Amino acid sequence: MNNTYTFKYYRHHFTMGIIRLLVLLNVLCFGLVNGQIQNYNVLDFDATGDGQTDDSNAFVKTWNAACGGGGDIHISILLIPAGRTFLIQPVVFNGPCRSSNTKVQLEGVIVAPSNKEAWSNPNSRMWIKFSAVIGLVIVGSGTINGRGSSFWEQHLKASQRPTSLHISKCDNLIISGITSIDSPKNHISIATCTNVAVSNIGLFAPEDSPNTDGIDISRSTNVNIFDSTIQTGDDCIAINTGNTNINITRINCGPGHGISVGSLGVNGGNAAVSDVQVTQCTFNQTMNGARIKTWPGGQGYARNISFENITLINAKNPIIIDQQYIDKGRVYSAERSAVAISNIKFIDFRGTTSKKNAIKIDCSATTRCKDVLMNGINITMADGKQPRVDCKNVDGKSEDTILTHDCFDNV
């Protein structure tokens, strides 16, 4: 880690605010009153915790005991104690569990194998996976270290690298306090979950690490992510297809590629994203800020999306809608359809950009972008000059007298 990266990483541990405490109290309150908590320490199931010995089997045995515990137990706690480092290979923790809440208390450090060749399955697409665990709680001040550098150095495609923490079909999910560093690919994936709260976490990877998204969300509903720091080599948060009612608040993002809706509609796919609110976030030296990206030829919709009260610190592309998105290595094909983008709000953006063409709304002539609102856009370049706005095939309005007013074809 360089000095800036190290400082930001350790500074995160001093910002575990009152929300994390309230989350823990809420989860534990019923069990404490009724004496229905059972602890399962991985050390009691033969984990070594020396950072060298493979503790995968010990973790699985501990999980099986915690998840299978029932009777009068309301909360089962799998404890990963502080002061120890646990090496684990790719592992899956399956539900359903018998207790109404299963809690993973991460206080120590979990590390992946030291390099790609040391993985038991080098082709694994996930390192740690939780599946079908209703009421899963992952909390603590511990760290997950994906040791991703060996994957990055081999210049492997994203599809050839694993996600550090993948969570699927886990309704009523809580994640709070933990830190993830150096994931080979994205740090956290949340898929097919309903009612999710993620708070006070830190996700860190070098700025040049490829595809190390902070949080990827897909096919999920009622997801709340707040009060967290994400500094990676790709999107801080990516909102993929199948999502509705996503709330993102007070995220410190950067370096990275901002907060993105998409990409949507790849290979002619039918996308559906709605009711996304991003508020009170900071983009610090990011490649992008607020971004919506869709592939030409896609279908479906992205609608009811708002970015409000945003702080910019030398963000390269503070506002961008790209309906002509083409990823590296792909060939452009003739556009016959496009994901419909409508009811989009960019409100109260303030700060600086490092790029002259700071705002780009590049929409499709096939569907156009409709009902786009841009108000309170106060963006300047570092030298104080006014940046440019580039808009195409967009209908909407702005009350601003400079910068964004001339963006819309229907004004």
mmCIF file of C-alpha atoms in Angstrom:
data_model
loop_
_atom_site.group_PDB
_atom_site.id
_atom_site.type_symbol
_atom_site.label_atom_id
_atom_site.label_comp_id
_atom_site.label_asym_id
_atom_site.label_seq_id
_atom_site.Cartn_x
_atom_site.Cartn_y
_atom_site.Cartn_z
ATOM 1 C CA MET A 1 0.000 0.000 0.000
ATOM 2 C CA ASN A 2 1.195 3.532 -0.687
ATOM 3 C CA ASN A 3 1.013 6.088 2.108
ATOM 4 C CA THR A 4 -2.291 7.617 0.970
ATOM 5 C CA TYR A 5 -3.914 4.217 0.523
ATOM 6 C CA THR A 6 -2.659 3.048 3.935
ATOM 7 C CA PHE A 7 -3.845 6.202 5.702
ATOM 8 C CA LYS A 8 -7.328 5.987 4.211
ATOM 9 C CA TYR A 9 -7.556 2.282 5.043
ATOM 10 C CA TYR A 10 -6.703 2.710 8.713
ATOM 11 C CA ARG A 11 -8.702 5.909 9.075
ATOM 12 C CA HIS A 12 -11.816 3.920 8.208
ATOM 13 C CA HIS A 13 -11.524 1.921 11.449
ATOM 14 C CA PHE A 14 -12.063 5.078 13.487
ATOM 15 C CA THR A 15 -15.402 5.864 11.839
ATOM 16 C CA MET A 16 -17.522 2.929 13.019
ATOM 17 C CA GLY A 17 -20.299 5.301 14.186
ATOM 18 C CA ILE A 18 -23.419 5.057 16.194
ATOM 19 C CA ILE A 19 -25.367 3.319 13.421
ATOM 20 C CA ARG A 20 -23.305 0.168 13.727
ATOM 21 C CA LEU A 21 -23.947 0.113 17.454
ATOM 22 C CA LEU A 22 -27.676 0.491 16.919
ATOM 23 C CA VAL A 23 -27.646 -2.341 14.393
ATOM 24 C CA LEU A 24 -25.939 -4.635 16.871
ATOM 25 C CA LEU A 25 -28.262 -3.680 19.712
ATOM 26 C CA ASN A 26 -31.280 -4.253 17.528
ATOM 27 C CA VAL A 27 -30.110 -7.718 16.523
ATOM 28 C CA LEU A 28 -29.102 -8.773 20.022
ATOM 29 C CA CYS A 29 -31.841 -7.208 22.107
ATOM 30 C CA PHE A 30 -34.411 -9.968 21.849
ATOM 31 C CA GLY A 31 -31.866 -12.720 22.381
ATOM 32 C CA LEU A 32 -30.244 -11.064 25.398
ATOM 33 C CA VAL A 33 -33.561 -10.573 27.145
ATOM 34 C CA ASN A 34 -34.638 -14.131 26.535
ATOM 35 C CA GLY A 35 -31.255 -15.861 26.864
ATOM 36 C CA GLN A 36 -31.515 -17.380 23.394
ATOM 37 C CA ILE A 37 -28.022 -16.747 22.002
ATOM 38 C CA GLN A 38 -25.549 -19.507 21.210
ATOM 39 C CA ASN A 39 -21.914 -18.758 20.308
ATOM 40 C CA TYR A 40 -19.805 -20.933 18.021
ATOM 41 C CA ASN A 41 -16.112 -19.991 18.013
ATOM 42 C CA VAL A 42 -14.141 -21.286 15.032
ATOM 43 C CA LEU A 43 -11.242 -22.037 17.392
ATOM 44 C CA ASP A 44 -13.460 -24.577 19.148
ATOM 45 C CA PHE A 45 -13.897 -26.384 15.837
ATOM 46 C CA ASP A 46 -10.155 -26.847 15.217
ATOM 47 C CA ALA A 47 -9.340 -23.605 13.408
ATOM 48 C CA THR A 48 -5.661 -22.685 13.820
ATOM 49 C CA GLY A 49 -5.674 -18.990 13.009
ATOM 50 C CA ASP A 50 -1.977 -18.754 12.147
ATOM 51 C CA GLY A 51 -2.507 -17.402 8.615
ATOM 52 C CA GLN A 52 -0.707 -20.402 7.117
ATOM 53 C CA THR A 53 -2.837 -23.457 7.926
ATOM 54 C CA ASP A 54 -5.941 -24.044 5.816
ATOM 55 C CA ASP A 55 -8.884 -23.417 8.163
ATOM 56 C CA SER A 56 -11.600 -24.004 5.560
ATOM 57 C CA ASN A 57 -12.872 -27.253 7.055
ATOM 58 C CA ALA A 58 -12.978 -25.731 10.534
ATOM 59 C CA PHE A 59 -15.086 -22.845 9.239
ATOM 60 C CA VAL A 60 -17.488 -25.250 7.514
ATOM 61 C CA LYS A 61 -17.841 -27.341 10.681
ATOM 62 C CA THR A 62 -18.498 -24.213 12.721
ATOM 63 C CA TRP A 63 -21.079 -23.025 10.199
ATOM 64 C CA ASN A 64 -22.857 -26.363 10.161
ATOM 65 C CA ALA A 65 -23.150 -26.258 13.944
ATOM 66 C CA ALA A 66 -24.304 -22.632 14.048
ATOM 67 C CA CYS A 67 -26.710 -22.922 11.132
ATOM 68 C CA GLY A 68 -28.071 -26.255 12.314
ATOM 69 C CA GLY A 69 -28.595 -25.110 15.897
ATOM 70 C CA GLY A 70 -32.261 -24.797 16.724
ATOM 71 C CA GLY A 71 -34.680 -25.448 19.524
ATOM 72 C CA ASP A 72 -34.915 -22.387 21.735
ATOM 73 C CA ILE A 73 -31.986 -20.601 20.041
ATOM 74 C CA HIS A 74 -33.023 -17.272 18.504
ATOM 75 C CA ILE A 75 -29.554 -16.089 17.410
ATOM 76 C CA SER A 76 -26.629 -18.317 16.444
ATOM 77 C CA ILE A 77 -23.278 -16.519 16.358
ATOM 78 C CA LEU A 78 -20.297 -17.767 14.389
ATOM 79 C CA LEU A 79 -17.344 -15.993 16.009
ATOM 80 C CA ILE A 80 -14.111 -15.271 14.162
ATOM 81 C CA PRO A 81 -12.015 -13.902 17.038
ATOM 82 C CA ALA A 82 -9.691 -10.930 17.038
ATOM 83 C CA GLY A 83 -5.935 -11.360 17.105
ATOM 84 C CA ARG A 84 -5.928 -14.279 14.671
ATOM 85 C CA THR A 85 -5.537 -14.607 10.888
ATOM 86 C CA PHE A 86 -7.463 -17.395 9.203
ATOM 87 C CA LEU A 87 -6.536 -18.771 5.783
ATOM 88 C CA ILE A 88 -9.487 -20.212 3.897
ATOM 89 C CA GLN A 89 -9.982 -21.607 0.421
ATOM 90 C CA PRO A 90 -13.181 -20.994 -1.604
ATOM 91 C CA VAL A 91 -16.083 -21.947 0.660
ATOM 92 C CA VAL A 92 -19.882 -21.917 0.561
ATOM 93 C CA PHE A 93 -22.091 -21.381 3.622
ATOM 94 C CA ASN A 94 -25.544 -22.662 2.754
ATOM 95 C CA GLY A 95 -28.892 -22.141 4.449
ATOM 96 C CA PRO A 96 -31.600 -22.267 5.420
ATOM 97 C CA CYS A 97 -30.643 -22.141 9.095
ATOM 98 C CA ARG A 98 -32.797 -23.247 12.003
ATOM 99 C CA SER A 99 -32.310 -20.102 14.116
ATOM 100 C CA SER A 100 -34.235 -16.978 13.102
ATOM 101 C CA ASN A 101 -30.987 -14.977 12.861
ATOM 102 C CA THR A 102 -27.535 -16.283 12.039
ATOM 103 C CA LYS A 103 -24.754 -13.864 12.830
ATOM 104 C CA VAL A 104 -21.156 -13.910 11.629
ATOM 105 C CA GLN A 105 -19.082 -11.893 14.086
ATOM 106 C CA LEU A 106 -15.893 -11.028 12.201
ATOM 107 C CA GLU A 107 -13.255 -9.583 14.542
ATOM 108 C CA GLY A 108 -10.131 -11.263 13.195
ATOM 109 C CA VAL A 109 -8.677 -11.383 9.690
ATOM 110 C CA ILE A 110 -9.624 -13.785 6.918
ATOM 111 C CA VAL A 111 -7.107 -14.169 4.088
ATOM 112 C CA ALA A 112 -7.322 -15.877 0.730
ATOM 113 C CA PRO A 113 -4.488 -18.108 -0.521
ATOM 114 C CA SER A 114 -1.330 -16.135 -1.194
ATOM 115 C CA ASN A 115 -1.629 -16.323 -4.992
ATOM 116 C CA LYS A 116 -3.825 -17.750 -7.738
ATOM 117 C CA GLU A 117 -1.812 -20.961 -8.024
ATOM 118 C CA ALA A 118 -2.390 -21.705 -4.325
ATOM 119 C CA TRP A 119 -6.192 -21.731 -4.678
ATOM 120 C CA SER A 120 -7.753 -25.188 -4.376
ATOM 121 C CA ASN A 121 -9.859 -24.255 -7.405
ATOM 122 C CA PRO A 122 -8.079 -21.568 -9.429
ATOM 123 C CA ASN A 123 -11.178 -21.289 -11.644
ATOM 124 C CA SER A 124 -13.506 -20.455 -8.773
ATOM 125 C CA ARG A 125 -15.673 -17.382 -9.398
ATOM 126 C CA MET A 126 -16.411 -16.818 -5.697
ATOM 127 C CA TRP A 127 -14.209 -16.949 -2.616
ATOM 128 C CA ILE A 128 -16.720 -16.709 0.250
ATOM 129 C CA LYS A 129 -20.375 -17.367 -0.523
ATOM 130 C CA PHE A 130 -23.523 -17.247 1.615
ATOM 131 C CA SER A 131 -26.689 -18.650 0.079
ATOM 132 C CA ALA A 132 -30.328 -18.880 1.249
ATOM 133 C CA VAL A 133 -29.692 -17.670 4.806
ATOM 134 C CA ILE A 134 -32.684 -15.637 5.978
ATOM 135 C CA GLY A 135 -31.778 -13.074 8.643
ATOM 136 C CA LEU A 136 -28.032 -13.246 7.980
ATOM 137 C CA VAL A 137 -25.989 -10.671 9.918
ATOM 138 C CA ILE A 138 -22.298 -10.052 9.122
ATOM 139 C CA VAL A 139 -20.756 -7.560 11.529
ATOM 140 C CA GLY A 140 -17.524 -6.731 13.288
ATOM 141 C CA SER A 141 -14.301 -4.781 13.011
ATOM 142 C CA GLY A 142 -12.418 -7.531 11.171
ATOM 143 C CA THR A 143 -10.979 -7.683 7.670
ATOM 144 C CA ILE A 144 -11.352 -9.856 4.591
ATOM 145 C CA ASN A 145 -8.181 -9.826 2.483
ATOM 146 C CA GLY A 146 -8.668 -11.243 -1.019
ATOM 147 C CA ARG A 147 -4.960 -11.011 -1.954
ATOM 148 C CA GLY A 148 -5.956 -10.118 -5.481
ATOM 149 C CA SER A 149 -2.644 -8.834 -6.841
ATOM 150 C CA SER A 150 -1.600 -12.137 -8.443
ATOM 151 C CA PHE A 151 -4.863 -12.162 -10.409
ATOM 152 C CA TRP A 152 -4.397 -8.553 -11.533
ATOM 153 C CA GLU A 153 -0.789 -9.127 -12.590
ATOM 154 C CA GLN A 154 -1.825 -11.949 -14.934
ATOM 155 C CA HIS A 155 -4.219 -9.566 -16.728
ATOM 156 C CA LEU A 156 -7.033 -12.085 -16.468
ATOM 157 C CA LYS A 157 -10.503 -11.208 -17.696
ATOM 158 C CA ALA A 158 -13.055 -10.271 -15.051
ATOM 159 C CA SER A 159 -14.862 -13.557 -15.705
ATOM 160 C CA GLN A 160 -11.695 -15.414 -14.732
ATOM 161 C CA ARG A 161 -11.369 -13.837 -11.284
ATOM 162 C CA PRO A 162 -13.360 -14.443 -8.074
ATOM 163 C CA THR A 163 -15.574 -12.136 -6.050
ATOM 164 C CA SER A 164 -14.484 -11.933 -2.423
ATOM 165 C CA LEU A 165 -17.915 -12.036 -0.756
ATOM 166 C CA HIS A 166 -20.969 -13.245 -2.675
ATOM 167 C CA ILE A 167 -24.384 -13.228 -0.999
ATOM 168 C CA SER A 168 -27.448 -14.637 -2.739
ATOM 169 C CA LYS A 169 -31.051 -15.308 -1.679
ATOM 170 C CA CYS A 170 -30.430 -13.883 1.798
ATOM 171 C CA ASP A 171 -33.442 -11.771 2.736
ATOM 172 C CA ASN A 172 -33.280 -9.459 5.773
ATOM 173 C CA LEU A 173 -29.533 -9.116 5.375
ATOM 174 C CA ILE A 174 -27.343 -6.847 7.531
ATOM 175 C CA ILE A 175 -23.664 -6.090 6.871
ATOM 176 C CA SER A 176 -21.925 -3.587 9.130
ATOM 177 C CA GLY A 177 -18.443 -2.579 10.222
ATOM 178 C CA ILE A 178 -16.299 -4.992 8.242
ATOM 179 C CA THR A 179 -13.448 -4.158 5.863
ATOM 180 C CA SER A 180 -12.553 -5.833 2.581
ATOM 181 C CA ILE A 181 -9.234 -5.214 0.858
ATOM 182 C CA ASP A 182 -7.686 -6.282 -2.441
ATOM 183 C CA SER A 183 -10.444 -8.438 -3.859
ATOM 184 C CA PRO A 184 -9.416 -10.196 -7.092
ATOM 185 C CA LYS A 185 -12.615 -8.833 -8.660
ATOM 186 C CA ASN A 186 -15.574 -7.085 -7.022
ATOM 187 C CA HIS A 187 -15.570 -7.015 -3.234
ATOM 188 C CA ILE A 188 -19.227 -7.744 -2.472
ATOM 189 C CA SER A 189 -22.023 -9.104 -4.665
ATOM 190 C CA ILE A 190 -25.619 -8.938 -3.458
ATOM 191 C CA ALA A 191 -27.959 -11.000 -5.644
ATOM 192 C CA THR A 192 -31.633 -11.918 -5.302
ATOM 193 C CA CYS A 193 -31.987 -10.427 -1.819
ATOM 194 C CA THR A 194 -34.842 -8.449 -0.260
ATOM 195 C CA ASN A 195 -34.469 -6.010 2.648
ATOM 196 C CA VAL A 196 -30.751 -5.320 2.879
ATOM 197 C CA ALA A 197 -28.870 -2.859 5.124
ATOM 198 C CA VAL A 198 -25.168 -2.230 4.537
ATOM 199 C CA SER A 199 -23.458 0.369 6.728
ATOM 200 C CA ASN A 200 -20.096 1.541 8.001
ATOM 201 C CA ILE A 201 -18.022 -0.764 5.852
ATOM 202 C CA GLY A 202 -14.751 -0.066 4.063
ATOM 203 C CA LEU A 203 -13.796 -1.492 0.697
ATOM 204 C CA PHE A 204 -10.263 -0.823 -0.529
ATOM 205 C CA ALA A 205 -8.142 -1.728 -3.553
ATOM 206 C CA PRO A 206 -5.515 0.188 -5.548
ATOM 207 C CA GLU A 207 -6.793 2.659 -8.097
ATOM 208 C CA ASP A 208 -5.299 0.645 -10.963
ATOM 209 C CA SER A 209 -6.717 -2.722 -9.868
ATOM 210 C CA PRO A 210 -9.070 -3.971 -12.624
ATOM 211 C CA ASN A 211 -12.794 -4.604 -12.098
ATOM 212 C CA THR A 212 -12.571 -4.303 -8.317
ATOM 213 C CA ASP A 213 -16.073 -2.892 -7.874
ATOM 214 C CA GLY A 214 -17.043 -2.171 -4.301
ATOM 215 C CA ILE A 215 -20.622 -3.496 -4.253
ATOM 216 C CA ASP A 216 -22.504 -5.049 -7.167
ATOM 217 C CA ILE A 217 -26.277 -5.390 -6.772
ATOM 218 C CA SER A 218 -28.535 -7.507 -8.973
ATOM 219 C CA ARG A 219 -32.132 -8.775 -8.838
ATOM 220 C CA SER A 220 -32.678 -7.277 -5.382
ATOM 221 C CA THR A 221 -35.284 -5.099 -3.674
ATOM 222 C CA ASN A 222 -35.174 -2.656 -0.754
ATOM 223 C CA VAL A 223 -31.411 -2.310 -0.512
ATOM 224 C CA ASN A 224 -29.981 0.443 1.714
ATOM 225 C CA ILE A 225 -26.258 1.255 1.635
ATOM 226 C CA PHE A 226 -25.002 4.106 3.781
ATOM 227 C CA ASP A 227 -22.153 5.685 5.735
ATOM 228 C CA SER A 228 -19.341 3.760 4.052
ATOM 229 C CA THR A 229 -16.017 4.366 2.331
ATOM 230 C CA ILE A 230 -15.236 2.730 -1.010
ATOM 231 C CA GLN A 231 -11.886 3.243 -2.749
ATOM 232 C CA THR A 232 -11.262 0.798 -5.585
ATOM 233 C CA GLY A 233 -10.288 0.439 -9.233
ATOM 234 C CA ASP A 234 -13.808 0.346 -10.662
ATOM 235 C CA ASP A 235 -17.390 1.287 -9.722
ATOM 236 C CA CYS A 236 -17.849 2.071 -6.067
ATOM 237 C CA ILE A 237 -21.374 0.687 -6.414
ATOM 238 C CA ALA A 238 -22.854 -0.907 -9.544
ATOM 239 C CA ILE A 239 -26.628 -1.321 -9.823
ATOM 240 C CA ASN A 240 -27.335 -4.030 -12.358
ATOM 241 C CA THR A 241 -30.564 -5.346 -13.799
ATOM 242 C CA GLY A 242 -33.513 -6.606 -11.753
ATOM 243 C CA ASN A 243 -33.193 -4.029 -8.960
ATOM 244 C CA THR A 244 -35.848 -1.816 -7.441
ATOM 245 C CA ASN A 245 -35.897 0.549 -4.474
ATOM 246 C CA ILE A 246 -32.163 1.033 -3.970
ATOM 247 C CA ASN A 247 -31.106 3.764 -1.525
ATOM 248 C CA ILE A 248 -27.465 4.893 -1.335
ATOM 249 C CA THR A 249 -26.590 7.581 1.191
ATOM 250 C CA ARG A 250 -23.405 9.224 2.499
ATOM 251 C CA ILE A 251 -20.888 7.165 0.546
ATOM 252 C CA ASN A 252 -17.327 8.435 0.240
ATOM 253 C CA CYS A 253 -16.371 7.173 -3.208
ATOM 254 C CA GLY A 254 -12.937 7.506 -4.732
ATOM 255 C CA PRO A 255 -10.704 6.619 -6.273
ATOM 256 C CA GLY A 256 -12.896 4.537 -8.520
ATOM 257 C CA HIS A 257 -15.459 4.884 -11.281
ATOM 258 C CA GLY A 258 -18.309 6.435 -9.324
ATOM 259 C CA ILE A 259 -21.790 5.041 -8.703
ATOM 260 C CA SER A 260 -23.270 3.431 -11.791
ATOM 261 C CA VAL A 261 -26.609 2.162 -12.947
ATOM 262 C CA GLY A 262 -25.604 -0.546 -15.403
ATOM 263 C CA SER A 263 -24.309 -1.539 -17.655
ATOM 264 C CA LEU A 264 -27.727 -2.701 -18.876
ATOM 265 C CA GLY A 265 -28.979 -4.485 -21.985
ATOM 266 C CA VAL A 266 -25.827 -6.339 -23.047
ATOM 267 C CA ASN A 267 -26.353 -8.765 -25.935
ATOM 268 C CA GLY A 268 -29.879 -7.443 -26.460
ATOM 269 C CA GLY A 269 -30.894 -8.299 -22.908
ATOM 270 C CA ASN A 270 -34.100 -7.036 -21.286
ATOM 271 C CA ALA A 271 -33.146 -4.771 -18.374
ATOM 272 C CA ALA A 272 -35.281 -3.529 -15.487
ATOM 273 C CA VAL A 273 -34.063 -0.985 -12.909
ATOM 274 C CA SER A 274 -36.302 1.455 -11.055
ATOM 275 C CA ASP A 275 -36.537 3.650 -7.979
ATOM 276 C CA VAL A 276 -32.898 4.345 -7.245
ATOM 277 C CA GLN A 277 -31.933 7.196 -4.902
ATOM 278 C CA VAL A 278 -28.321 8.324 -4.445
ATOM 279 C CA THR A 279 -27.958 11.175 -1.925
ATOM 280 C CA GLN A 280 -25.280 13.030 0.053
ATOM 281 C CA CYS A 281 -22.400 11.197 -1.594
ATOM 282 C CA THR A 282 -18.884 12.432 -2.355
ATOM 283 C CA PHE A 283 -16.934 11.588 -5.505
ATOM 284 C CA ASN A 284 -13.267 12.229 -4.817
ATOM 285 C CA GLN A 285 -10.977 12.056 -7.880
ATOM 286 C CA THR A 286 -13.170 9.435 -9.498
ATOM 287 C CA MET A 287 -13.229 8.537 -13.178
ATOM 288 C CA ASN A 288 -16.999 9.126 -13.150
ATOM 289 C CA GLY A 289 -19.529 10.478 -10.689
ATOM 290 C CA ALA A 290 -23.202 9.717 -11.313
ATOM 291 C CA ARG A 291 -23.460 7.382 -14.292
ATOM 292 C CA ILE A 292 -26.120 5.468 -16.220
ATOM 293 C CA LYS A 293 -24.796 3.167 -18.943
ATOM 294 C CA THR A 294 -26.717 0.969 -21.369
ATOM 295 C CA TRP A 295 -25.735 -1.087 -24.386
ATOM 296 C CA PRO A 296 -27.076 -0.331 -27.853
ATOM 297 C CA GLY A 297 -29.556 -2.998 -28.890
ATOM 298 C CA GLY A 298 -30.778 -3.605 -25.341
ATOM 299 C CA GLN A 299 -34.377 -3.605 -24.193
ATOM 300 C CA GLY A 300 -36.352 -2.781 -21.040
ATOM 301 C CA TYR A 301 -36.024 0.302 -18.875
ATOM 302 C CA ALA A 302 -34.088 2.318 -16.307
ATOM 303 C CA ARG A 303 -36.432 4.821 -14.651
ATOM 304 C CA ASN A 304 -37.097 6.844 -11.527
ATOM 305 C CA ILE A 305 -33.433 7.381 -10.726
ATOM 306 C CA SER A 306 -32.134 10.367 -8.768
ATOM 307 C CA PHE A 307 -28.713 11.667 -7.776
ATOM 308 C CA GLU A 308 -29.025 14.496 -5.262
ATOM 309 C CA ASN A 309 -26.801 16.583 -2.997
ATOM 310 C CA ILE A 310 -23.523 15.397 -4.480
ATOM 311 C CA THR A 311 -20.038 16.727 -3.631
ATOM 312 C CA LEU A 312 -17.350 16.569 -6.318
ATOM 313 C CA ILE A 313 -13.597 16.740 -5.806
ATOM 314 C CA ASN A 314 -11.887 16.715 -9.202
ATOM 315 C CA ALA A 315 -14.258 14.076 -10.561
ATOM 316 C CA LYS A 316 -13.478 13.469 -14.227
ATOM 317 C CA ASN A 317 -17.031 12.866 -15.528
ATOM 318 C CA PRO A 318 -19.400 14.136 -12.825
ATOM 319 C CA ILE A 319 -22.631 13.434 -14.744
ATOM 320 C CA ILE A 320 -22.895 10.928 -17.542
ATOM 321 C CA ILE A 321 -25.651 9.038 -19.325
ATOM 322 C CA ASP A 322 -24.224 6.769 -22.001
ATOM 323 C CA GLN A 323 -26.826 4.927 -24.045
ATOM 324 C CA GLN A 324 -24.119 3.901 -26.493
ATOM 325 C CA TYR A 325 -21.944 2.057 -23.972
ATOM 326 C CA ILE A 326 -19.498 -0.453 -25.462
ATOM 327 C CA ASP A 327 -17.111 -2.300 -23.155
ATOM 328 C CA LYS A 328 -13.502 -2.994 -24.090
ATOM 329 C CA GLY A 329 -13.067 -5.847 -26.539
ATOM 330 C CA ARG A 330 -16.658 -5.670 -27.812
ATOM 331 C CA VAL A 331 -17.673 -4.851 -31.377
ATOM 332 C CA TYR A 332 -20.341 -2.237 -32.012
ATOM 333 C CA SER A 333 -23.413 -3.590 -33.777
ATOM 334 C CA ALA A 334 -26.146 -1.607 -35.494
ATOM 335 C CA GLU A 335 -28.687 -0.272 -33.012
ATOM 336 C CA ARG A 336 -32.219 -1.574 -33.439
ATOM 337 C CA SER A 337 -33.446 -0.921 -29.906
ATOM 338 C CA ALA A 338 -32.297 0.655 -26.657
ATOM 339 C CA VAL A 339 -33.004 0.459 -22.936
ATOM 340 C CA ALA A 340 -35.558 3.214 -22.251
ATOM 341 C CA ILE A 341 -34.218 5.822 -19.814
ATOM 342 C CA SER A 342 -36.754 8.121 -18.146
ATOM 343 C CA ASN A 343 -37.482 10.239 -15.077
ATOM 344 C CA ILE A 344 -33.868 10.914 -14.177
ATOM 345 C CA LYS A 345 -32.836 13.650 -11.728
ATOM 346 C CA PHE A 346 -29.457 15.291 -11.163
ATOM 347 C CA ILE A 347 -29.942 17.872 -8.400
ATOM 348 C CA ASP A 348 -27.500 19.954 -6.340
ATOM 349 C CA PHE A 349 -24.101 18.901 -7.664
ATOM 350 C CA ARG A 350 -21.296 21.088 -6.362
ATOM 351 C CA GLY A 351 -17.524 20.992 -6.623
ATOM 352 C CA THR A 352 -14.773 20.584 -9.167
ATOM 353 C CA THR A 353 -14.023 18.510 -12.228
ATOM 354 C CA SER A 354 -10.749 17.706 -13.925
ATOM 355 C CA LYS A 355 -12.301 17.422 -17.381
ATOM 356 C CA LYS A 356 -13.410 20.138 -19.761
ATOM 357 C CA ASN A 357 -16.346 18.109 -21.107
ATOM 358 C CA ALA A 358 -17.718 17.381 -17.647
ATOM 359 C CA ILE A 359 -21.334 16.511 -18.404
ATOM 360 C CA LYS A 360 -22.221 14.064 -21.145
ATOM 361 C CA ILE A 361 -25.756 12.933 -21.918
ATOM 362 C CA ASP A 362 -25.424 10.693 -24.986
ATOM 363 C CA CYS A 363 -28.833 9.144 -25.637
ATOM 364 C CA SER A 364 -30.202 6.961 -28.368
ATOM 365 C CA ALA A 365 -32.152 8.345 -31.298
ATOM 366 C CA THR A 366 -34.275 5.207 -31.044
ATOM 367 C CA THR A 367 -35.780 5.869 -27.603
ATOM 368 C CA ARG A 368 -34.229 9.185 -26.448
ATOM 369 C CA CYS A 369 -33.771 9.965 -22.749
ATOM 370 C CA LYS A 370 -37.005 11.414 -21.378
ATOM 371 C CA ASP A 371 -37.959 13.537 -18.371
ATOM 372 C CA VAL A 372 -34.405 14.366 -17.346
ATOM 373 C CA LEU A 373 -34.109 17.100 -14.719
ATOM 374 C CA MET A 374 -30.873 18.941 -13.921
ATOM 375 C CA ASN A 375 -31.076 21.654 -11.265
ATOM 376 C CA GLY A 376 -28.528 23.263 -8.996
ATOM 377 C CA ILE A 377 -25.532 22.107 -11.033
ATOM 378 C CA ASN A 378 -22.567 24.124 -9.780
ATOM 379 C CA ILE A 379 -19.458 22.526 -11.239
ATOM 380 C CA THR A 380 -16.238 24.325 -12.076
ATOM 381 C CA MET A 381 -12.835 23.276 -13.260
ATOM 382 C CA ALA A 382 -9.856 23.510 -10.949
ATOM 383 C CA ASP A 383 -8.766 26.731 -12.681
ATOM 384 C CA GLY A 384 -12.219 28.245 -12.118
ATOM 385 C CA LYS A 385 -13.339 27.970 -15.721
ATOM 386 C CA GLN A 386 -16.739 26.708 -16.715
ATOM 387 C CA PRO A 387 -16.800 23.126 -18.077
ATOM 388 C CA ARG A 388 -18.747 22.081 -21.144
ATOM 389 C CA VAL A 389 -21.959 20.125 -21.493
ATOM 390 C CA ASP A 390 -22.510 17.663 -24.332
ATOM 391 C CA CYS A 391 -26.105 16.466 -24.826
ATOM 392 C CA LYS A 392 -27.743 14.416 -27.556
ATOM 393 C CA ASN A 393 -31.282 13.071 -27.958
ATOM 394 C CA VAL A 394 -32.441 14.123 -24.492
ATOM 395 C CA ASP A 395 -35.760 15.667 -23.398
ATOM 396 C CA GLY A 396 -36.073 17.390 -20.042
ATOM 397 C CA LYS A 397 -35.581 20.684 -18.290
ATOM 398 C CA SER A 398 -33.320 22.735 -16.075
ATOM 399 C CA GLU A 399 -33.934 25.854 -14.034
ATOM 400 C CA ASP A 400 -30.243 26.714 -14.159
ATOM 401 C CA THR A 401 -29.375 29.698 -16.350
ATOM 402 C CA ILE A 402 -25.897 28.467 -17.173
ATOM 403 C CA LEU A 403 -24.202 25.160 -17.895
ATOM 404 C CA THR A 404 -27.197 22.796 -18.234
ATOM 405 C CA HIS A 405 -30.055 24.931 -19.564
ATOM 406 C CA ASP A 406 -29.151 24.398 -23.219
ATOM 407 C CA CYS A 407 -28.816 20.635 -22.826
ATOM 408 C CA PHE A 408 -32.373 19.768 -23.752
ATOM 409 C CA ASP A 409 -33.826 19.571 -27.229
ATOM 410 C CA ASN A 410 -37.315 20.477 -26.027
ATOM 411 C CA VAL A 411 -36.349 23.693 -24.212
#
